[in-house]
PDB file of C-alpha atoms and ligand atoms in Angstrom:
ATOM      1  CA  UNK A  22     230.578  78.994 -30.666  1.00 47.00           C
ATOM      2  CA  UNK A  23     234.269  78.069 -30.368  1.00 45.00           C
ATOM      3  CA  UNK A  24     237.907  79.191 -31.263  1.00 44.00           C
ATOM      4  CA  UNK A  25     238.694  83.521 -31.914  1.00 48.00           C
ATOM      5  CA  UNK A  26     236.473  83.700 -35.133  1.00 53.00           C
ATOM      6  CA  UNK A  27     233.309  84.078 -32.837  1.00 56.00           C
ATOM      7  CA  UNK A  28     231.854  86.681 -35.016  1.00 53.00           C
ATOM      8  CA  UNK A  29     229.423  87.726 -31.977  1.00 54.00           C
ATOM      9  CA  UNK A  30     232.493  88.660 -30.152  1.00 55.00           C
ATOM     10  CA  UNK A  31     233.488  92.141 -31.134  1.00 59.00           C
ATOM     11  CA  UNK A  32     231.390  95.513 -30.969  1.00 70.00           C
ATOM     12  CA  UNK A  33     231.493  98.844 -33.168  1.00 85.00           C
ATOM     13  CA  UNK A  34     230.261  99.848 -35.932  1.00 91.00           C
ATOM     14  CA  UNK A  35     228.988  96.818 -38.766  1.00 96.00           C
ATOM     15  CA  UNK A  36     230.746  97.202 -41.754  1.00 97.00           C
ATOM     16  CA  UNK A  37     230.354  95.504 -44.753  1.00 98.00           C
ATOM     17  CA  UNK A  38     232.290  95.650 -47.731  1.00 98.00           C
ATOM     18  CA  UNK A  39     229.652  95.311 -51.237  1.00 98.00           C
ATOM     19  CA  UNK A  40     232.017  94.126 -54.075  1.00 97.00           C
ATOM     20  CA  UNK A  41     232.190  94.015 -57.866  1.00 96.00           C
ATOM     21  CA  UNK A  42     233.173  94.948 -61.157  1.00 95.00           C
ATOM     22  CA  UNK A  43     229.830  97.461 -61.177  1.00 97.00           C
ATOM     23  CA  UNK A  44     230.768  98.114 -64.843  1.00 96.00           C
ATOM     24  CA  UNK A  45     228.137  99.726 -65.069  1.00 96.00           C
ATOM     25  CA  UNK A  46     226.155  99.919 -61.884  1.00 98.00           C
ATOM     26  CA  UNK A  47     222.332  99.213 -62.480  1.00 97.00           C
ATOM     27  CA  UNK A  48     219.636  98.179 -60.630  1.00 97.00           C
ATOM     28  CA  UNK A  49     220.408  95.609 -59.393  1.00 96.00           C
ATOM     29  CA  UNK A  50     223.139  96.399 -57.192  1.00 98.00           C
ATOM     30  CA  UNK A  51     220.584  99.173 -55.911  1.00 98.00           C
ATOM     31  CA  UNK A  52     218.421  97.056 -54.725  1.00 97.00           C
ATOM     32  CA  UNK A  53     221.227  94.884 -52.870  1.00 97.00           C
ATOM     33  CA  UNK A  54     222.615  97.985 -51.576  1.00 98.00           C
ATOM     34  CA  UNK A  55     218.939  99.221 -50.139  1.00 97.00           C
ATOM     35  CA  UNK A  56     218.867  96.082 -47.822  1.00 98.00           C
ATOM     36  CA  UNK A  57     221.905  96.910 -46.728  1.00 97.00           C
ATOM     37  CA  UNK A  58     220.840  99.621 -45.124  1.00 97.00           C
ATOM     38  CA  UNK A  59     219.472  98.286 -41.800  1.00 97.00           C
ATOM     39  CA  UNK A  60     221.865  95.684 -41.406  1.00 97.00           C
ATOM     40  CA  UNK A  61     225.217  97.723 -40.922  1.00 97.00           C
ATOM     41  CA  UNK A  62     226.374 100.966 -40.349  1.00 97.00           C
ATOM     42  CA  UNK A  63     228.297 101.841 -42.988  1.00 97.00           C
ATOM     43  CA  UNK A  64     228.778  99.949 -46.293  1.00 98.00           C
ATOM     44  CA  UNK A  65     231.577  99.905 -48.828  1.00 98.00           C
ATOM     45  CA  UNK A  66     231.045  99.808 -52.159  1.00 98.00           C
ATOM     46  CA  UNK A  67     234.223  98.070 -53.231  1.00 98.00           C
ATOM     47  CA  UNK A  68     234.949  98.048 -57.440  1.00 98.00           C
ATOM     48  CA  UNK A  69     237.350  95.810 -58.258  1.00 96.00           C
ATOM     49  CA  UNK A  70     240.103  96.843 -60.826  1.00 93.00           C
ATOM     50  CA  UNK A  71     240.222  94.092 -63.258  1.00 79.00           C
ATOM     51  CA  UNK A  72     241.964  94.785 -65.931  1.00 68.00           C
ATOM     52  CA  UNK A  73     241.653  91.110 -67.203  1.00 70.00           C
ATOM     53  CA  UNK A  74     237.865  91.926 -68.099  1.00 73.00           C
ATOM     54  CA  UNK A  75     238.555  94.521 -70.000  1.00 86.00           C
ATOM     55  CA  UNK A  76     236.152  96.944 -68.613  1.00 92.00           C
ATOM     56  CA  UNK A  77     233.648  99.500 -70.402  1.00 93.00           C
ATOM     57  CA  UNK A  78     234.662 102.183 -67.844  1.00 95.00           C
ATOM     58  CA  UNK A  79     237.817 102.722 -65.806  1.00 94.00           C
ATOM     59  CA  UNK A  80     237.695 101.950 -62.201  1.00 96.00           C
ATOM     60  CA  UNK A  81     237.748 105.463 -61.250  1.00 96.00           C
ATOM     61  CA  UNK A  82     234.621 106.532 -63.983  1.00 96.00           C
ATOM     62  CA  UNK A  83     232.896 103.540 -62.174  1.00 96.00           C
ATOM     63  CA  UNK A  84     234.024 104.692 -58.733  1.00 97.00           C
ATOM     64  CA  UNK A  85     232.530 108.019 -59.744  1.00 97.00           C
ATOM     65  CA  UNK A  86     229.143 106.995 -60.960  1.00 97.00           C
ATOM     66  CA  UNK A  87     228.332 104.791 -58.231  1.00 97.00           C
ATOM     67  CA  UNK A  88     229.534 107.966 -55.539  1.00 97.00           C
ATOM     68  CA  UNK A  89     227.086 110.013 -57.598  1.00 96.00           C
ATOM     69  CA  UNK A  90     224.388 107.565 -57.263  1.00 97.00           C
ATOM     70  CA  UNK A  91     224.976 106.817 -53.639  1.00 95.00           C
ATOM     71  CA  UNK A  92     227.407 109.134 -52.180  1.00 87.00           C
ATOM     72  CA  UNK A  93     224.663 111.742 -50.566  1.00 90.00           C
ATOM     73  CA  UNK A  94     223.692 108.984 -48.136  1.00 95.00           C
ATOM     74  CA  UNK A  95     226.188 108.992 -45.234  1.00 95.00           C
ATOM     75  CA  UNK A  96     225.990 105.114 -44.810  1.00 97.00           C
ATOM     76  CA  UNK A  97     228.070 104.294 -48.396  1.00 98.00           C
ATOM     77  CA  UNK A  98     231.470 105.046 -49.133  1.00 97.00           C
ATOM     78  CA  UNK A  99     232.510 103.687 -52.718  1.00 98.00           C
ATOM     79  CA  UNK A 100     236.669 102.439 -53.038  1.00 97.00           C
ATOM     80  CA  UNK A 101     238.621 100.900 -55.687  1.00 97.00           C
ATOM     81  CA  UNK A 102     240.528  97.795 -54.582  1.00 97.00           C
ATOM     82  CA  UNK A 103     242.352  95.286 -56.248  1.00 96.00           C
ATOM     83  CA  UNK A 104     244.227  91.833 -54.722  1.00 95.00           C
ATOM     84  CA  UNK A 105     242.864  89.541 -52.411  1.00 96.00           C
ATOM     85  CA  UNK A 106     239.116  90.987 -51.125  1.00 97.00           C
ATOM     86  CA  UNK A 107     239.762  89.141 -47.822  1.00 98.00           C
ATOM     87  CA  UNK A 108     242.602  91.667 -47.358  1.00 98.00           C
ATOM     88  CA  UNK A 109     240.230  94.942 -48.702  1.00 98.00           C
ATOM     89  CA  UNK A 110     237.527  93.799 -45.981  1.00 98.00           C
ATOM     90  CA  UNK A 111     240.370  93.180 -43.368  1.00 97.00           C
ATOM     91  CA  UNK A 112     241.985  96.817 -43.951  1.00 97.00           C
ATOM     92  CA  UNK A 113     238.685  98.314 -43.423  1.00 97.00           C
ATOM     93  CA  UNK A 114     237.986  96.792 -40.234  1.00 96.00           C
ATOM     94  CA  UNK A 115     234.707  95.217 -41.739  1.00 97.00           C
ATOM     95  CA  UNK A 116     233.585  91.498 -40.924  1.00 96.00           C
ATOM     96  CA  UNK A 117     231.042  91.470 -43.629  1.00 98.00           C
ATOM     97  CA  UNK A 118     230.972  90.184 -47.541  1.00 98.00           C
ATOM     98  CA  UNK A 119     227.635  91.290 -49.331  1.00 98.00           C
ATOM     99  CA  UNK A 120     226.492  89.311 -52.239  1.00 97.00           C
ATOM    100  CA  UNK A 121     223.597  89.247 -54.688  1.00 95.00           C
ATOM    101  CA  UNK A 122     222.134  86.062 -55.603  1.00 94.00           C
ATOM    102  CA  UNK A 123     219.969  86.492 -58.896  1.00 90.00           C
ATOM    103  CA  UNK A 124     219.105  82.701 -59.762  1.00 85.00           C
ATOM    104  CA  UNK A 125     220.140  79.440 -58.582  1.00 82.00           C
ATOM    105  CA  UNK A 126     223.016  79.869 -61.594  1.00 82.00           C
ATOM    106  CA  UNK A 127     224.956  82.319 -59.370  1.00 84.00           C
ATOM    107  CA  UNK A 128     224.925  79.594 -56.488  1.00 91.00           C
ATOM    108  CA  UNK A 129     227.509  77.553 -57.313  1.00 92.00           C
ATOM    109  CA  UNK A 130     230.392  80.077 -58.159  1.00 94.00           C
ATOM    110  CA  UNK A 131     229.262  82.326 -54.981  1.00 95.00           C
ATOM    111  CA  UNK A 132     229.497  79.216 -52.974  1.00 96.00           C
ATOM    112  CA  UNK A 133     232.943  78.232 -54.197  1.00 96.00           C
ATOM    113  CA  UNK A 134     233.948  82.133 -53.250  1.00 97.00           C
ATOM    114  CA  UNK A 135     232.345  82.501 -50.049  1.00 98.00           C
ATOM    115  CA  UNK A 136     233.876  79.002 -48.589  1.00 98.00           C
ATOM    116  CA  UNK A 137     237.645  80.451 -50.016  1.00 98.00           C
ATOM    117  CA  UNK A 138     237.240  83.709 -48.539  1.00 98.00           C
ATOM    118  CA  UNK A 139     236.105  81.642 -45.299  1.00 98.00           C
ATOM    119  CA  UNK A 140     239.412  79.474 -45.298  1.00 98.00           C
ATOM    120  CA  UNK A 141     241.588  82.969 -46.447  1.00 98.00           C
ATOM    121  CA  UNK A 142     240.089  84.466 -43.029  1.00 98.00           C
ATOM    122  CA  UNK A 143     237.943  82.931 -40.723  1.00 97.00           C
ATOM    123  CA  UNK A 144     236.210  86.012 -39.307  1.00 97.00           C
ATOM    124  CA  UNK A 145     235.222  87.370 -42.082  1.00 97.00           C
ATOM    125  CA  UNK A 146     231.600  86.457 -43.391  1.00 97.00           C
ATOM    126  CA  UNK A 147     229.533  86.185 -46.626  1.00 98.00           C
ATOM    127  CA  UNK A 148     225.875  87.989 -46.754  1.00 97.00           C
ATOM    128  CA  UNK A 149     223.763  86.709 -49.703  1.00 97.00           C
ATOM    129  CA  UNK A 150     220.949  89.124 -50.701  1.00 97.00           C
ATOM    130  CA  UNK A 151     218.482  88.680 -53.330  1.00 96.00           C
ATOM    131  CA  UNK A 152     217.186  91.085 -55.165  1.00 95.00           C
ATOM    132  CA  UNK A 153     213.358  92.005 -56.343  1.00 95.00           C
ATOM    133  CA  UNK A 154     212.370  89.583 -58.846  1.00 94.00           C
ATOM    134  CA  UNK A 155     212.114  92.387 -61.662  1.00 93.00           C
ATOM    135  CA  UNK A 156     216.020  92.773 -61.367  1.00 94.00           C
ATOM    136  CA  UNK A 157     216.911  89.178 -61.054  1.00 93.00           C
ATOM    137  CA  UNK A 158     217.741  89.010 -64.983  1.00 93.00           C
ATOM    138  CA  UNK A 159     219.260  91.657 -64.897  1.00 95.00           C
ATOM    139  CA  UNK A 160     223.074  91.892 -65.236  1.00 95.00           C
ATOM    140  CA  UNK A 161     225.802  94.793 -66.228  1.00 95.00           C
ATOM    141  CA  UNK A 162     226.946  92.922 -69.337  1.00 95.00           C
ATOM    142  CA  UNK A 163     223.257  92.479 -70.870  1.00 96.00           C
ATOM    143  CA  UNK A 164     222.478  96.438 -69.382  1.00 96.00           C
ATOM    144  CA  UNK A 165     225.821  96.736 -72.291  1.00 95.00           C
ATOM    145  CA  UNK A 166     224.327  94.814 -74.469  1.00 94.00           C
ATOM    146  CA  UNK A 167     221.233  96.229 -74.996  1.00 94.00           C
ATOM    147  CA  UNK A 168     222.256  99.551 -75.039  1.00 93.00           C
ATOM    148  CA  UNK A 169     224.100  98.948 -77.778  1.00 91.00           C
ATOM    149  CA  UNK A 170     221.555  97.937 -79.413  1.00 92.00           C
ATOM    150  CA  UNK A 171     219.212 100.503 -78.975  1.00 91.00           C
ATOM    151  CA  UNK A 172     216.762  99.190 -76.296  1.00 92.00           C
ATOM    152  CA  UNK A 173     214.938 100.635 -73.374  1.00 92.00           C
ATOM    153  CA  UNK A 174     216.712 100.940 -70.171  1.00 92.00           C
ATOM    154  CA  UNK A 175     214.840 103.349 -68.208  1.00 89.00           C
ATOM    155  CA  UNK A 176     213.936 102.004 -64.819  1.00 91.00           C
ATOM    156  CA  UNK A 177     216.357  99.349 -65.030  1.00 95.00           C
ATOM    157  CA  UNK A 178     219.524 101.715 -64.831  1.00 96.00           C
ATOM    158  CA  UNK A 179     220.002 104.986 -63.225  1.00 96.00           C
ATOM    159  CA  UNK A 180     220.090 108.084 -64.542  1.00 94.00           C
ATOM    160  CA  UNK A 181     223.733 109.060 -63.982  1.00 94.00           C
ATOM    161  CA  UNK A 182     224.543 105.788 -65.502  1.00 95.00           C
ATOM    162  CA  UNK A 183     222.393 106.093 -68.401  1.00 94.00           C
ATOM    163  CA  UNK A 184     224.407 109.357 -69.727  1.00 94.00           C
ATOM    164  CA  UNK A 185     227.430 107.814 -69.118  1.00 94.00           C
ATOM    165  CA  UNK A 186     226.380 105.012 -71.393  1.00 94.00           C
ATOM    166  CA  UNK A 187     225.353 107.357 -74.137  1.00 92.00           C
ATOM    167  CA  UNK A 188     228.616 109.289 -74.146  1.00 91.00           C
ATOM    168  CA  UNK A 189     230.681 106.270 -74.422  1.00 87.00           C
ATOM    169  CA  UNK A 190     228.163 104.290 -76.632  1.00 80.00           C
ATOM    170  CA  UNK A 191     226.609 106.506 -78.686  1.00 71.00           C
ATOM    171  CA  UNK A 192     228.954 109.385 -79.229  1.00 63.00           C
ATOM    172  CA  UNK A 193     227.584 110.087 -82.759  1.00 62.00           C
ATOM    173  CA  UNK A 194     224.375 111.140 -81.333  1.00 55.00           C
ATOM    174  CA  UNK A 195     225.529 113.850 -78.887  1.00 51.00           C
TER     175      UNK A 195
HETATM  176  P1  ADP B 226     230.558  90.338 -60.993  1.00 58.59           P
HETATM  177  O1  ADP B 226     231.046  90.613 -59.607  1.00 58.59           O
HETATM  178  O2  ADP B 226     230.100  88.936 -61.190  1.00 58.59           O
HETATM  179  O3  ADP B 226     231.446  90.875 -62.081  1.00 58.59           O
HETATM  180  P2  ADP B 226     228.921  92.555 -60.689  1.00 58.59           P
HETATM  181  O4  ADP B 226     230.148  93.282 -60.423  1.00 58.59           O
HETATM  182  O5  ADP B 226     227.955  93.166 -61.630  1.00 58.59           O
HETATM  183  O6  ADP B 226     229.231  91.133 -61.184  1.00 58.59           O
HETATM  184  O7  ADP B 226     228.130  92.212 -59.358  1.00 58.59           O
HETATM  185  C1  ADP B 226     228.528  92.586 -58.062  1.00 58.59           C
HETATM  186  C2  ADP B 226     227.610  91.890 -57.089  1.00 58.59           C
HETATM  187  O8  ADP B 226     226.251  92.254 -57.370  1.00 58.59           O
HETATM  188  C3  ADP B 226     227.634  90.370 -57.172  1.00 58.59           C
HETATM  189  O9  ADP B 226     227.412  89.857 -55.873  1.00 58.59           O
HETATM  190  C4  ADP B 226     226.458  90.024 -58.038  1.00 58.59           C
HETATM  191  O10 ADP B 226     225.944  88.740 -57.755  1.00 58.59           O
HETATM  192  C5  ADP B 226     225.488  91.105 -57.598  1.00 58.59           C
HETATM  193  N1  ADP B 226     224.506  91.367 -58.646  1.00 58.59           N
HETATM  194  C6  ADP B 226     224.731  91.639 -59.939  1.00 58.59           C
HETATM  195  N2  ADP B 226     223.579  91.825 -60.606  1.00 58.59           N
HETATM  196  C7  ADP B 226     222.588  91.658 -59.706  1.00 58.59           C
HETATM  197  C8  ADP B 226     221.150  91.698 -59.756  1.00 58.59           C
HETATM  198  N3  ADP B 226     220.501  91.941 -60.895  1.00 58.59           N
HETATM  199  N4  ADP B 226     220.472  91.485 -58.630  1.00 58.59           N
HETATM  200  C9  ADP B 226     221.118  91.220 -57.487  1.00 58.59           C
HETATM  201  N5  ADP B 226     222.451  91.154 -57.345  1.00 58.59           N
HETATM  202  C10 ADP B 226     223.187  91.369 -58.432  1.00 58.59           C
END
């Protein structure tokens, strides 16, 4: 290993920063963030405010729903960030990027990411983690989708989620 980057050279804690639009969170991302668990010592759930996307929920409703999901176990800690993630991971002292890979379709745009973030910073690297098959089609804008439309989400979305979804979806029936 060559050059200051040598990402076996520092000690404390492993921190990785887990980032996305999480609008909604589902189970997806659970699963990711389970696997996380013995690999570092603390992870940060990072939600990116995108306004561009035009979001179901605000970051700070998504924010809260993934804290109320997560936030009992002392290893997550759940952010809002926005800008360059290079700089979020820097800030936090972390030297980690977690990513889920669902399907050979995610590859090419994760790859493309990954190798920018590498150039941005050099000591910084990207984690791919894939999930249990049963959540590999799954995906926050088709969780939207077919709650609109009436379908069946239990087990795929949890439960804190889930209400949220009928407040903002289905007001009518509340
Ligand atoms: P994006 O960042 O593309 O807007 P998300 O915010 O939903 O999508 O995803 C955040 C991270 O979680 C990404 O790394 C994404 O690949 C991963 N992810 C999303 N859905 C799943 C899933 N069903 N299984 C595993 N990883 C997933």
């Amino acid at each position: 290993m060559s050059g200051s980057s040598d990402p076996t050279a520092s000690a404390g804690p492993r921190i990785a920063v887990y980032p996305g639009s999480f609008d909604p969170l589902h189970g997806g991302h659970l699963d990711i963030m389970r696997r996380c668990k013995p690999l570092f010592d603390r992870v940060v759930v990072g939600v990116l405010e995108n306004e561009e996307k035009r979001p179901l929920f605000s970051v700070d409703e998504r924010v809260a729903m993934i804290s109320e999901v997560v936030g009992e176990d002392p290893i997550f800690t759940v952010q809002s960030f926005s800008g360059l993630l290079v700089d979020f991971v820097e800030s936090l002292g972390a030297r980690a990027i977690i990513r889920g890979l669902r399907a050979v379709s995610d590859f090419e745009y994760e790859f493309q990411m990954a190798l920018m973030n590498r150039r941005l910073d050099p000591g910084i690297e990207t984690v791919f983690l894939t999930p249990r098959e049963e959540y590999t089609f799954v995906s926050s804008r088709l969780v939207k989708e077919v709650f609109r439309l009436g379908g069946d989400l239990s087990g795929l979305v949890p439960v804190p989620v889930l209400r949220r979804l009928e407040e903002r979806l289905r007001p009518e029936t509340n």
